[in-house]
């Protein structure tokens, strides 16, 4: 089965629920004076509610481009894209997604709780509701005792938890995460992976997660989209049949090893 067909075959969710993301033949060509870059070519992908989908591939294969298309930060050169059943622009305007960047991007002069409240402040949510939501979200990410601290008083992993809480401020269906743990050391990254899976399972969000790390993708995902560069395209989609909840024993299981090998081979273009 080709990658496209494989991705499409998942478009009809078992209970017939509307997909959260439905992209068909998406291409993105950046035009600069130096020439054109085909960042994404004919990518077709459907993501069902509650899925955890990782995009993996070497630098330049179009992972961030695909995420930015979904977020309506850029518009495709060609192809069709629906997010939560709407155009990407409508989905952005109705705050259907939260976005987590590689760097936490926190305001140093605001306390942690005030960083989480910021998007709600901008949208003029009443003060009591801002407070209530921010405190609930800080509890969700395990930072209930750190709301009055400033970002510089937190470790890198804790700062990234704050940005996850902030991305969830509007209670979006969809969480878009662009290498959120890429700058963390391996041990902190694994702890954050455990934490993210717990949050995902508690909130039933749909997650699209960009990573370079094969083990991170296998540990977290229900499906892995393997991408290759020049031009950026979807090479394969791999179902991860490891049961949830996942813990340390999963990382040491034979199936985990088989799946990491399968992803590694797909990245090398081997079938
Ligand atoms: P990845 O996230 O997989 O590293 P990107 O989506 O960032 O890949 O980039 C895909 C390709 O598009 C790369 O060759 C990159 O240099 C190019 N590219 C990304 N953004 C721009 C841009 N704004 N203008 C021109 N080229 C870009």
PDB file of C-alpha atoms and ligand atoms in Angstrom:
ATOM      1  CA  UNK A   1       0.000   0.000   0.000  1.00  0.00           C
ATOM      2  CA  UNK A   2       1.352   3.446  -0.796  1.00  0.00           C
ATOM      3  CA  UNK A   3       1.827   5.944   2.023  1.00  0.00           C
ATOM      4  CA  UNK A   4      -1.015   8.045   0.666  1.00  0.00           C
ATOM      5  CA  UNK A   5      -3.461   5.174   0.491  1.00  0.00           C
ATOM      6  CA  UNK A   6      -2.383   3.970   3.888  1.00  0.00           C
ATOM      7  CA  UNK A   7      -2.955   7.430   5.353  1.00  0.00           C
ATOM      8  CA  UNK A   8      -6.304   7.730   3.569  1.00  0.00           C
ATOM      9  CA  UNK A   9      -7.520   4.345   4.688  1.00  0.00           C
ATOM     10  CA  UNK A  10      -7.537   5.715   8.216  1.00  0.00           C
ATOM     11  CA  UNK A  11      -9.674   8.674   7.227  1.00  0.00           C
ATOM     12  CA  UNK A  12     -12.932   6.954   8.078  1.00  0.00           C
ATOM     13  CA  UNK A  13     -12.782   6.598  11.795  1.00  0.00           C
ATOM     14  CA  UNK A  14     -14.400   3.501  13.236  1.00  0.00           C
ATOM     15  CA  UNK A  15     -17.307   5.335  14.830  1.00  0.00           C
ATOM     16  CA  UNK A  16     -17.648   7.627  11.818  1.00  0.00           C
ATOM     17  CA  UNK A  17     -16.463  10.668  13.820  1.00  0.00           C
ATOM     18  CA  UNK A  18     -15.338  13.668  11.826  1.00  0.00           C
ATOM     19  CA  UNK A  19     -11.554  13.778  11.485  1.00  0.00           C
ATOM     20  CA  UNK A  20      -9.745  16.531  13.365  1.00  0.00           C
ATOM     21  CA  UNK A  21      -7.344  16.945  10.448  1.00  0.00           C
ATOM     22  CA  UNK A  22      -8.051  16.053   6.892  1.00  0.00           C
ATOM     23  CA  UNK A  23      -5.362  16.997   4.383  1.00  0.00           C
ATOM     24  CA  UNK A  24      -5.275  15.907   0.774  1.00  0.00           C
ATOM     25  CA  UNK A  25      -2.492  16.395  -1.761  1.00  0.00           C
ATOM     26  CA  UNK A  26      -0.954  19.217   0.230  1.00  0.00           C
ATOM     27  CA  UNK A  27       2.004  20.914  -1.370  1.00  0.00           C
ATOM     28  CA  UNK A  28       4.004  23.856  -0.175  1.00  0.00           C
ATOM     29  CA  UNK A  29       6.547  25.599  -2.349  1.00  0.00           C
ATOM     30  CA  UNK A  30       8.570  28.443  -0.822  1.00  0.00           C
ATOM     31  CA  UNK A  31       9.648  30.975  -3.390  1.00  0.00           C
ATOM     32  CA  UNK A  32      12.700  33.060  -2.668  1.00  0.00           C
ATOM     33  CA  UNK A  33      15.106  35.017  -4.835  1.00  0.00           C
ATOM     34  CA  UNK A  34      17.567  32.140  -4.660  1.00  0.00           C
ATOM     35  CA  UNK A  35      14.962  29.768  -6.091  1.00  0.00           C
ATOM     36  CA  UNK A  36      12.116  27.495  -5.100  1.00  0.00           C
ATOM     37  CA  UNK A  37      12.001  24.946  -2.298  1.00  0.00           C
ATOM     38  CA  UNK A  38       9.419  22.202  -2.453  1.00  0.00           C
ATOM     39  CA  UNK A  39       8.991  21.866   1.308  1.00  0.00           C
ATOM     40  CA  UNK A  40       6.042  19.508   1.007  1.00  0.00           C
ATOM     41  CA  UNK A  41       4.802  17.502  -1.946  1.00  0.00           C
ATOM     42  CA  UNK A  42       1.372  15.877  -2.220  1.00  0.00           C
ATOM     43  CA  UNK A  43       0.993  15.027   1.433  1.00  0.00           C
ATOM     44  CA  UNK A  44      -2.262  13.299   2.321  1.00  0.00           C
ATOM     45  CA  UNK A  45      -3.045  12.706   5.957  1.00  0.00           C
ATOM     46  CA  UNK A  46      -6.110  12.223   8.115  1.00  0.00           C
ATOM     47  CA  UNK A  47      -6.037  12.397  11.893  1.00  0.00           C
ATOM     48  CA  UNK A  48      -8.973  11.080  13.915  1.00  0.00           C
ATOM     49  CA  UNK A  49     -10.145  12.536  17.248  1.00  0.00           C
ATOM     50  CA  UNK A  50      -7.997  11.422  20.151  1.00  0.00           C
ATOM     51  CA  UNK A  51      -5.073  10.198  18.059  1.00  0.00           C
ATOM     52  CA  UNK A  52      -1.465  10.927  18.949  1.00  0.00           C
ATOM     53  CA  UNK A  53       0.340  11.339  15.633  1.00  0.00           C
ATOM     54  CA  UNK A  54       4.043  12.080  15.351  1.00  0.00           C
ATOM     55  CA  UNK A  55       5.766  13.549  12.311  1.00  0.00           C
ATOM     56  CA  UNK A  56       9.331  12.306  12.117  1.00  0.00           C
ATOM     57  CA  UNK A  57      12.124  12.846   9.617  1.00  0.00           C
ATOM     58  CA  UNK A  58      15.475  14.566   9.130  1.00  0.00           C
ATOM     59  CA  UNK A  59      15.787  18.363   9.093  1.00  0.00           C
ATOM     60  CA  UNK A  60      14.218  19.922   6.034  1.00  0.00           C
ATOM     61  CA  UNK A  61      11.658  17.203   5.267  1.00  0.00           C
ATOM     62  CA  UNK A  62       8.711  19.541   5.841  1.00  0.00           C
ATOM     63  CA  UNK A  63       7.562  18.603   9.351  1.00  0.00           C
ATOM     64  CA  UNK A  64       7.286  22.183  10.588  1.00  0.00           C
ATOM     65  CA  UNK A  65       5.770  23.218   7.276  1.00  0.00           C
ATOM     66  CA  UNK A  66       2.991  20.638   7.680  1.00  0.00           C
ATOM     67  CA  UNK A  67       2.353  21.783  11.257  1.00  0.00           C
ATOM     68  CA  UNK A  68       2.290  25.439  10.195  1.00  0.00           C
ATOM     69  CA  UNK A  69      -0.172  24.653   7.415  1.00  0.00           C
ATOM     70  CA  UNK A  70      -2.502  22.993   9.931  1.00  0.00           C
ATOM     71  CA  UNK A  71      -2.130  26.048  12.195  1.00  0.00           C
ATOM     72  CA  UNK A  72      -2.863  28.447   9.292  1.00  0.00           C
ATOM     73  CA  UNK A  73       0.455  30.208   9.904  1.00  0.00           C
ATOM     74  CA  UNK A  74       1.129  29.609   6.192  1.00  0.00           C
ATOM     75  CA  UNK A  75      -1.188  28.613   3.341  1.00  0.00           C
ATOM     76  CA  UNK A  76      -0.568  25.682   0.985  1.00  0.00           C
ATOM     77  CA  UNK A  77       0.466  26.184  -2.627  1.00  0.00           C
ATOM     78  CA  UNK A  78      -2.041  23.475  -3.535  1.00  0.00           C
ATOM     79  CA  UNK A  79      -4.198  20.820  -1.920  1.00  0.00           C
ATOM     80  CA  UNK A  80      -7.119  20.708   0.476  1.00  0.00           C
ATOM     81  CA  UNK A  81      -7.001  20.981   4.231  1.00  0.00           C
ATOM     82  CA  UNK A  82      -9.716  20.897   6.898  1.00  0.00           C
ATOM     83  CA  UNK A  83      -9.080  21.326  10.601  1.00  0.00           C
ATOM     84  CA  UNK A  84     -11.903  20.372  12.982  1.00  0.00           C
ATOM     85  CA  UNK A  85     -14.177  20.328   9.923  1.00  0.00           C
ATOM     86  CA  UNK A  86     -13.353  23.969   9.100  1.00  0.00           C
ATOM     87  CA  UNK A  87     -10.918  25.838   6.900  1.00  0.00           C
ATOM     88  CA  UNK A  88      -7.567  26.325   8.692  1.00  0.00           C
ATOM     89  CA  UNK A  89      -8.337  30.055   8.979  1.00  0.00           C
ATOM     90  CA  UNK A  90     -11.715  29.412  10.629  1.00  0.00           C
ATOM     91  CA  UNK A  91     -10.131  26.810  12.895  1.00  0.00           C
ATOM     92  CA  UNK A  92      -7.444  29.296  13.971  1.00  0.00           C
ATOM     93  CA  UNK A  93     -10.006  32.027  14.568  1.00  0.00           C
ATOM     94  CA  UNK A  94     -12.171  29.745  16.682  1.00  0.00           C
ATOM     95  CA  UNK A  95      -9.084  28.584  18.601  1.00  0.00           C
ATOM     96  CA  UNK A  96      -9.419  24.923  17.749  1.00  0.00           C
ATOM     97  CA  UNK A  97      -5.735  24.281  18.419  1.00  0.00           C
ATOM     98  CA  UNK A  98      -2.984  25.129  20.864  1.00  0.00           C
ATOM     99  CA  UNK A  99       0.612  25.398  19.637  1.00  0.00           C
ATOM    100  CA  UNK A 100       3.729  24.476  21.601  1.00  0.00           C
ATOM    101  CA  UNK A 101       7.088  25.582  20.197  1.00  0.00           C
ATOM    102  CA  UNK A 102      10.537  24.135  20.746  1.00  0.00           C
ATOM    103  CA  UNK A 103      11.423  27.010  23.071  1.00  0.00           C
ATOM    104  CA  UNK A 104       8.905  27.734  25.843  1.00  0.00           C
ATOM    105  CA  UNK A 105       8.571  31.456  24.848  1.00  0.00           C
ATOM    106  CA  UNK A 106       7.500  32.676  28.275  1.00  0.00           C
ATOM    107  CA  UNK A 107       7.411  36.302  29.400  1.00  0.00           C
ATOM    108  CA  UNK A 108      10.141  36.653  32.003  1.00  0.00           C
ATOM    109  CA  UNK A 109       8.439  39.536  33.802  1.00  0.00           C
ATOM    110  CA  UNK A 110       5.176  37.660  34.308  1.00  0.00           C
ATOM    111  CA  UNK A 111       4.682  34.970  36.901  1.00  0.00           C
ATOM    112  CA  UNK A 112       3.971  31.413  35.756  1.00  0.00           C
ATOM    113  CA  UNK A 113       0.234  31.725  36.419  1.00  0.00           C
ATOM    114  CA  UNK A 114       0.146  35.051  34.561  1.00  0.00           C
ATOM    115  CA  UNK A 115       1.910  33.479  31.579  1.00  0.00           C
ATOM    116  CA  UNK A 116      -0.805  30.822  31.416  1.00  0.00           C
ATOM    117  CA  UNK A 117      -3.515  33.486  31.732  1.00  0.00           C
ATOM    118  CA  UNK A 118      -2.094  35.722  28.999  1.00  0.00           C
ATOM    119  CA  UNK A 119      -4.078  34.328  26.022  1.00  0.00           C
ATOM    120  CA  UNK A 120      -7.259  34.519  28.095  1.00  0.00           C
ATOM    121  CA  UNK A 121      -6.452  38.106  29.043  1.00  0.00           C
ATOM    122  CA  UNK A 122      -5.958  39.004  25.390  1.00  0.00           C
ATOM    123  CA  UNK A 123      -9.360  37.513  24.580  1.00  0.00           C
ATOM    124  CA  UNK A 124     -10.849  39.420  27.539  1.00  0.00           C
ATOM    125  CA  UNK A 125     -12.003  36.463  29.551  1.00  0.00           C
ATOM    126  CA  UNK A 126     -13.357  37.550  32.959  1.00  0.00           C
ATOM    127  CA  UNK A 127     -10.722  37.620  35.690  1.00  0.00           C
ATOM    128  CA  UNK A 128     -12.267  34.865  37.819  1.00  0.00           C
ATOM    129  CA  UNK A 129     -12.426  32.508  34.851  1.00  0.00           C
ATOM    130  CA  UNK A 130      -8.828  33.272  33.848  1.00  0.00           C
ATOM    131  CA  UNK A 131      -7.701  32.505  37.347  1.00  0.00           C
ATOM    132  CA  UNK A 132      -9.744  29.330  37.595  1.00  0.00           C
ATOM    133  CA  UNK A 133      -8.569  27.982  34.228  1.00  0.00           C
ATOM    134  CA  UNK A 134      -4.918  28.824  34.808  1.00  0.00           C
ATOM    135  CA  UNK A 135      -4.899  27.148  38.202  1.00  0.00           C
ATOM    136  CA  UNK A 136      -6.630  24.050  36.858  1.00  0.00           C
ATOM    137  CA  UNK A 137      -4.127  23.831  33.975  1.00  0.00           C
ATOM    138  CA  UNK A 138      -1.117  24.294  36.238  1.00  0.00           C
ATOM    139  CA  UNK A 139      -2.448  21.423  38.326  1.00  0.00           C
ATOM    140  CA  UNK A 140      -2.851  19.331  35.182  1.00  0.00           C
ATOM    141  CA  UNK A 141       0.827  19.809  34.291  1.00  0.00           C
ATOM    142  CA  UNK A 142       1.952  19.244  37.897  1.00  0.00           C
ATOM    143  CA  UNK A 143       2.925  22.853  38.637  1.00  0.00           C
ATOM    144  CA  UNK A 144       0.204  23.852  41.096  1.00  0.00           C
ATOM    145  CA  UNK A 145       2.822  25.017  43.606  1.00  0.00           C
ATOM    146  CA  UNK A 146       4.792  27.128  41.125  1.00  0.00           C
ATOM    147  CA  UNK A 147       2.212  29.642  39.884  1.00  0.00           C
ATOM    148  CA  UNK A 148       3.739  32.584  41.757  1.00  0.00           C
ATOM    149  CA  UNK A 149       7.293  31.884  40.549  1.00  0.00           C
ATOM    150  CA  UNK A 150       8.916  33.548  37.560  1.00  0.00           C
ATOM    151  CA  UNK A 151      10.060  31.534  34.518  1.00  0.00           C
ATOM    152  CA  UNK A 152      13.780  31.923  35.355  1.00  0.00           C
ATOM    153  CA  UNK A 153      13.135  30.098  38.631  1.00  0.00           C
ATOM    154  CA  UNK A 154      11.994  26.983  36.742  1.00  0.00           C
ATOM    155  CA  UNK A 155      13.969  24.217  35.007  1.00  0.00           C
ATOM    156  CA  UNK A 156      13.718  23.784  31.211  1.00  0.00           C
ATOM    157  CA  UNK A 157      11.263  20.903  31.584  1.00  0.00           C
ATOM    158  CA  UNK A 158       9.078  22.904  33.971  1.00  0.00           C
ATOM    159  CA  UNK A 159       9.086  25.892  31.609  1.00  0.00           C
ATOM    160  CA  UNK A 160       7.909  23.649  28.809  1.00  0.00           C
ATOM    161  CA  UNK A 161       5.080  22.393  31.052  1.00  0.00           C
ATOM    162  CA  UNK A 162       4.011  26.013  31.489  1.00  0.00           C
ATOM    163  CA  UNK A 163       3.861  26.455  27.731  1.00  0.00           C
ATOM    164  CA  UNK A 164       1.772  23.264  27.431  1.00  0.00           C
ATOM    165  CA  UNK A 165      -0.625  24.641  30.068  1.00  0.00           C
ATOM    166  CA  UNK A 166      -0.818  27.930  28.161  1.00  0.00           C
ATOM    167  CA  UNK A 167      -1.501  26.105  24.870  1.00  0.00           C
ATOM    168  CA  UNK A 168      -4.464  24.421  26.579  1.00  0.00           C
ATOM    169  CA  UNK A 169      -5.903  27.721  27.881  1.00  0.00           C
ATOM    170  CA  UNK A 170      -8.814  27.761  25.418  1.00  0.00           C
ATOM    171  CA  UNK A 171      -9.401  24.034  25.866  1.00  0.00           C
ATOM    172  CA  UNK A 172      -8.693  23.303  22.186  1.00  0.00           C
ATOM    173  CA  UNK A 173      -9.437  19.923  20.591  1.00  0.00           C
ATOM    174  CA  UNK A 174      -6.025  19.820  19.029  1.00  0.00           C
ATOM    175  CA  UNK A 175      -2.515  20.287  20.350  1.00  0.00           C
ATOM    176  CA  UNK A 176       0.217  21.014  17.794  1.00  0.00           C
ATOM    177  CA  UNK A 177       3.697  20.464  19.204  1.00  0.00           C
ATOM    178  CA  UNK A 178       6.867  21.345  17.304  1.00  0.00           C
ATOM    179  CA  UNK A 179       9.769  19.461  18.907  1.00  0.00           C
ATOM    180  CA  UNK A 180       8.766  20.648  22.356  1.00  0.00           C
ATOM    181  CA  UNK A 181      11.352  18.539  24.180  1.00  0.00           C
ATOM    182  CA  UNK A 182      14.175  18.818  21.629  1.00  0.00           C
ATOM    183  CA  UNK A 183      16.268  21.082  23.849  1.00  0.00           C
ATOM    184  CA  UNK A 184      15.973  18.917  26.969  1.00  0.00           C
ATOM    185  CA  UNK A 185      18.436  16.296  28.182  1.00  0.00           C
ATOM    186  CA  UNK A 186      17.488  12.650  27.625  1.00  0.00           C
ATOM    187  CA  UNK A 187      16.335  11.954  31.189  1.00  0.00           C
ATOM    188  CA  UNK A 188      14.185  15.071  31.418  1.00  0.00           C
ATOM    189  CA  UNK A 189      12.821  14.325  27.957  1.00  0.00           C
ATOM    190  CA  UNK A 190      11.695  10.850  29.000  1.00  0.00           C
ATOM    191  CA  UNK A 191      10.055  12.277  32.115  1.00  0.00           C
ATOM    192  CA  UNK A 192       8.265  14.836  29.935  1.00  0.00           C
ATOM    193  CA  UNK A 193       7.147  12.075  27.584  1.00  0.00           C
ATOM    194  CA  UNK A 194       5.546  10.233  30.524  1.00  0.00           C
ATOM    195  CA  UNK A 195       3.935  13.475  31.625  1.00  0.00           C
ATOM    196  CA  UNK A 196       2.606  14.301  28.157  1.00  0.00           C
ATOM    197  CA  UNK A 197       1.029  10.860  27.774  1.00  0.00           C
ATOM    198  CA  UNK A 198      -0.694  11.288  31.122  1.00  0.00           C
ATOM    199  CA  UNK A 199      -2.028  14.723  30.074  1.00  0.00           C
ATOM    200  CA  UNK A 200      -3.134  13.345  26.705  1.00  0.00           C
ATOM    201  CA  UNK A 201      -5.002  10.489  28.330  1.00  0.00           C
ATOM    202  CA  UNK A 202      -6.636  12.722  30.933  1.00  0.00           C
ATOM    203  CA  UNK A 203      -7.776  15.361  28.441  1.00  0.00           C
ATOM    204  CA  UNK A 204      -8.557  13.214  25.347  1.00  0.00           C
ATOM    205  CA  UNK A 205      -6.918  15.794  23.094  1.00  0.00           C
ATOM    206  CA  UNK A 206      -5.718  15.062  19.590  1.00  0.00           C
ATOM    207  CA  UNK A 207      -1.965  15.622  19.323  1.00  0.00           C
ATOM    208  CA  UNK A 208       0.263  16.215  16.304  1.00  0.00           C
ATOM    209  CA  UNK A 209       3.852  16.099  17.482  1.00  0.00           C
ATOM    210  CA  UNK A 210       7.025  16.884  15.536  1.00  0.00           C
ATOM    211  CA  UNK A 211      10.199  15.090  16.593  1.00  0.00           C
ATOM    212  CA  UNK A 212      13.617  13.941  15.414  1.00  0.00           C
ATOM    213  CA  UNK A 213      13.720  11.181  17.957  1.00  0.00           C
ATOM    214  CA  UNK A 214      12.697   7.680  16.900  1.00  0.00           C
ATOM    215  CA  UNK A 215      12.289   6.387  20.452  1.00  0.00           C
ATOM    216  CA  UNK A 216      10.245   9.416  21.469  1.00  0.00           C
ATOM    217  CA  UNK A 217       7.929   8.945  18.460  1.00  0.00           C
ATOM    218  CA  UNK A 218       7.415   5.239  19.177  1.00  0.00           C
ATOM    219  CA  UNK A 219       6.874   5.756  22.894  1.00  0.00           C
ATOM    220  CA  UNK A 220       4.257   8.489  22.468  1.00  0.00           C
ATOM    221  CA  UNK A 221       2.368   7.825  19.284  1.00  0.00           C
ATOM    222  CA  UNK A 222      -0.590   5.856  18.102  1.00  0.00           C
ATOM    223  CA  UNK A 223       0.680   6.526  14.560  1.00  0.00           C
ATOM    224  CA  UNK A 224       3.947   7.750  13.122  1.00  0.00           C
ATOM    225  CA  UNK A 225       4.184   9.675   9.878  1.00  0.00           C
ATOM    226  CA  UNK A 226       7.660   9.129   8.444  1.00  0.00           C
ATOM    227  CA  UNK A 227       8.799  11.966   6.191  1.00  0.00           C
ATOM    228  CA  UNK A 228      11.743  12.250   3.806  1.00  0.00           C
ATOM    229  CA  UNK A 229      13.318  15.406   2.303  1.00  0.00           C
ATOM    230  CA  UNK A 230      14.006  16.869  -1.167  1.00  0.00           C
ATOM    231  CA  UNK A 231      11.153  17.154  -1.817  1.00  0.00           C
ATOM    232  CA  UNK A 232       9.521  16.840   1.587  1.00  0.00           C
ATOM    233  CA  UNK A 233       6.981  14.055   1.490  1.00  0.00           C
ATOM    234  CA  UNK A 234       5.228  11.408   3.511  1.00  0.00           C
ATOM    235  CA  UNK A 235       7.218   8.233   3.069  1.00  0.00           C
ATOM    236  CA  UNK A 236       5.181   5.898   5.254  1.00  0.00           C
ATOM    237  CA  UNK A 237       2.626   5.825   8.029  1.00  0.00           C
ATOM    238  CA  UNK A 238       3.298   3.299  10.776  1.00  0.00           C
ATOM    239  CA  UNK A 239       0.690   2.164  13.314  1.00  0.00           C
ATOM    240  CA  UNK A 240       2.106   1.801  16.798  1.00  0.00           C
ATOM    241  CA  UNK A 241       0.304  -1.139  18.370  1.00  0.00           C
ATOM    242  CA  UNK A 242       1.813  -0.782  21.846  1.00  0.00           C
ATOM    243  CA  UNK A 243      -0.923  -0.643  24.481  1.00  0.00           C
ATOM    244  CA  UNK A 244      -1.594   2.463  26.573  1.00  0.00           C
ATOM    245  CA  UNK A 245      -0.903   3.439  29.297  1.00  0.00           C
ATOM    246  CA  UNK A 246       2.789   3.175  28.484  1.00  0.00           C
ATOM    247  CA  UNK A 247       5.530   3.079  31.062  1.00  0.00           C
ATOM    248  CA  UNK A 248       9.194   2.130  31.392  1.00  0.00           C
ATOM    249  CA  UNK A 249       8.461  -1.546  30.672  1.00  0.00           C
ATOM    250  CA  UNK A 250       7.202  -0.511  27.213  1.00  0.00           C
ATOM    251  CA  UNK A 251      10.546   1.144  26.463  1.00  0.00           C
ATOM    252  CA  UNK A 252      12.255  -2.145  27.240  1.00  0.00           C
ATOM    253  CA  UNK A 253       9.870  -4.421  25.350  1.00  0.00           C
ATOM    254  CA  UNK A 254      10.701  -6.413  22.242  1.00  0.00           C
ATOM    255  CA  UNK A 255       7.849  -4.747  20.320  1.00  0.00           C
ATOM    256  CA  UNK A 256       9.276  -1.300  21.124  1.00  0.00           C
ATOM    257  CA  UNK A 257      12.590  -2.395  19.660  1.00  0.00           C
ATOM    258  CA  UNK A 258      10.884  -3.829  16.538  1.00  0.00           C
ATOM    259  CA  UNK A 259       8.943  -0.610  15.972  1.00  0.00           C
ATOM    260  CA  UNK A 260      12.009   1.628  16.381  1.00  0.00           C
ATOM    261  CA  UNK A 261      13.766  -0.561  13.802  1.00  0.00           C
ATOM    262  CA  UNK A 262      10.788  -0.250  11.453  1.00  0.00           C
ATOM    263  CA  UNK A 263      10.786   3.557  11.750  1.00  0.00           C
ATOM    264  CA  UNK A 264      14.570   3.687  11.271  1.00  0.00           C
ATOM    265  CA  UNK A 265      14.311   1.582   8.105  1.00  0.00           C
ATOM    266  CA  UNK A 266      11.486   3.750   6.770  1.00  0.00           C
ATOM    267  CA  UNK A 267      13.622   6.844   7.368  1.00  0.00           C
ATOM    268  CA  UNK A 268      16.322   5.275   5.259  1.00  0.00           C
ATOM    269  CA  UNK A 269      13.748   4.715   2.526  1.00  0.00           C
ATOM    270  CA  UNK A 270      13.775   0.948   3.010  1.00  0.00           C
ATOM    271  CA  UNK A 271      10.515  -0.986   2.927  1.00  0.00           C
TER     272      UNK A 271
HETATM  273  P1  LIG B   1      11.649  20.400   9.047  1.00  0.00           P
HETATM  274  O1  LIG B   1      10.675  20.948  10.044  1.00  0.00           O
HETATM  275  O2  LIG B   1      11.368  18.976   8.679  1.00  0.00           O
HETATM  276  O3  LIG B   1      13.081  20.588   9.454  1.00  0.00           O
HETATM  277  P2  LIG B   1      10.782  22.618   7.379  1.00  0.00           P
HETATM  278  O4  LIG B   1       9.332  22.428   7.168  1.00  0.00           O
HETATM  279  O5  LIG B   1      11.215  23.610   8.403  1.00  0.00           O
HETATM  280  O6  LIG B   1      11.451  21.197   7.677  1.00  0.00           O
HETATM  281  O7  LIG B   1      11.470  23.008   6.001  1.00  0.00           O
HETATM  282  C1  LIG B   1      11.306  22.269   4.809  1.00  0.00           C
HETATM  283  C2  LIG B   1      12.125  22.932   3.706  1.00  0.00           C
HETATM  284  O8  LIG B   1      11.573  24.215   3.421  1.00  0.00           O
HETATM  285  C3  LIG B   1      13.581  23.171   4.078  1.00  0.00           C
HETATM  286  O9  LIG B   1      14.370  22.968   2.921  1.00  0.00           O
HETATM  287  C4  LIG B   1      13.603  24.630   4.493  1.00  0.00           C
HETATM  288  O10 LIG B   1      14.862  25.205   4.265  1.00  0.00           O
HETATM  289  C5  LIG B   1      12.542  25.231   3.609  1.00  0.00           C
HETATM  290  N1  LIG B   1      11.867  26.381   4.228  1.00  0.00           N
HETATM  291  C6  LIG B   1      11.193  26.376   5.402  1.00  0.00           C
HETATM  292  N2  LIG B   1      10.652  27.584   5.668  1.00  0.00           N
HETATM  293  C7  LIG B   1      10.998  28.382   4.626  1.00  0.00           C
HETATM  294  C8  LIG B   1      10.743  29.741   4.289  1.00  0.00           C
HETATM  295  N3  LIG B   1       9.997  30.524   5.076  1.00  0.00           N
HETATM  296  N4  LIG B   1      11.256  30.216   3.124  1.00  0.00           N
HETATM  297  C9  LIG B   1      11.993  29.432   2.306  1.00  0.00           C
HETATM  298  N5  LIG B   1      12.255  28.136   2.570  1.00  0.00           N
HETATM  299  C10 LIG B   1      11.780  27.608   3.702  1.00  0.00           C
END
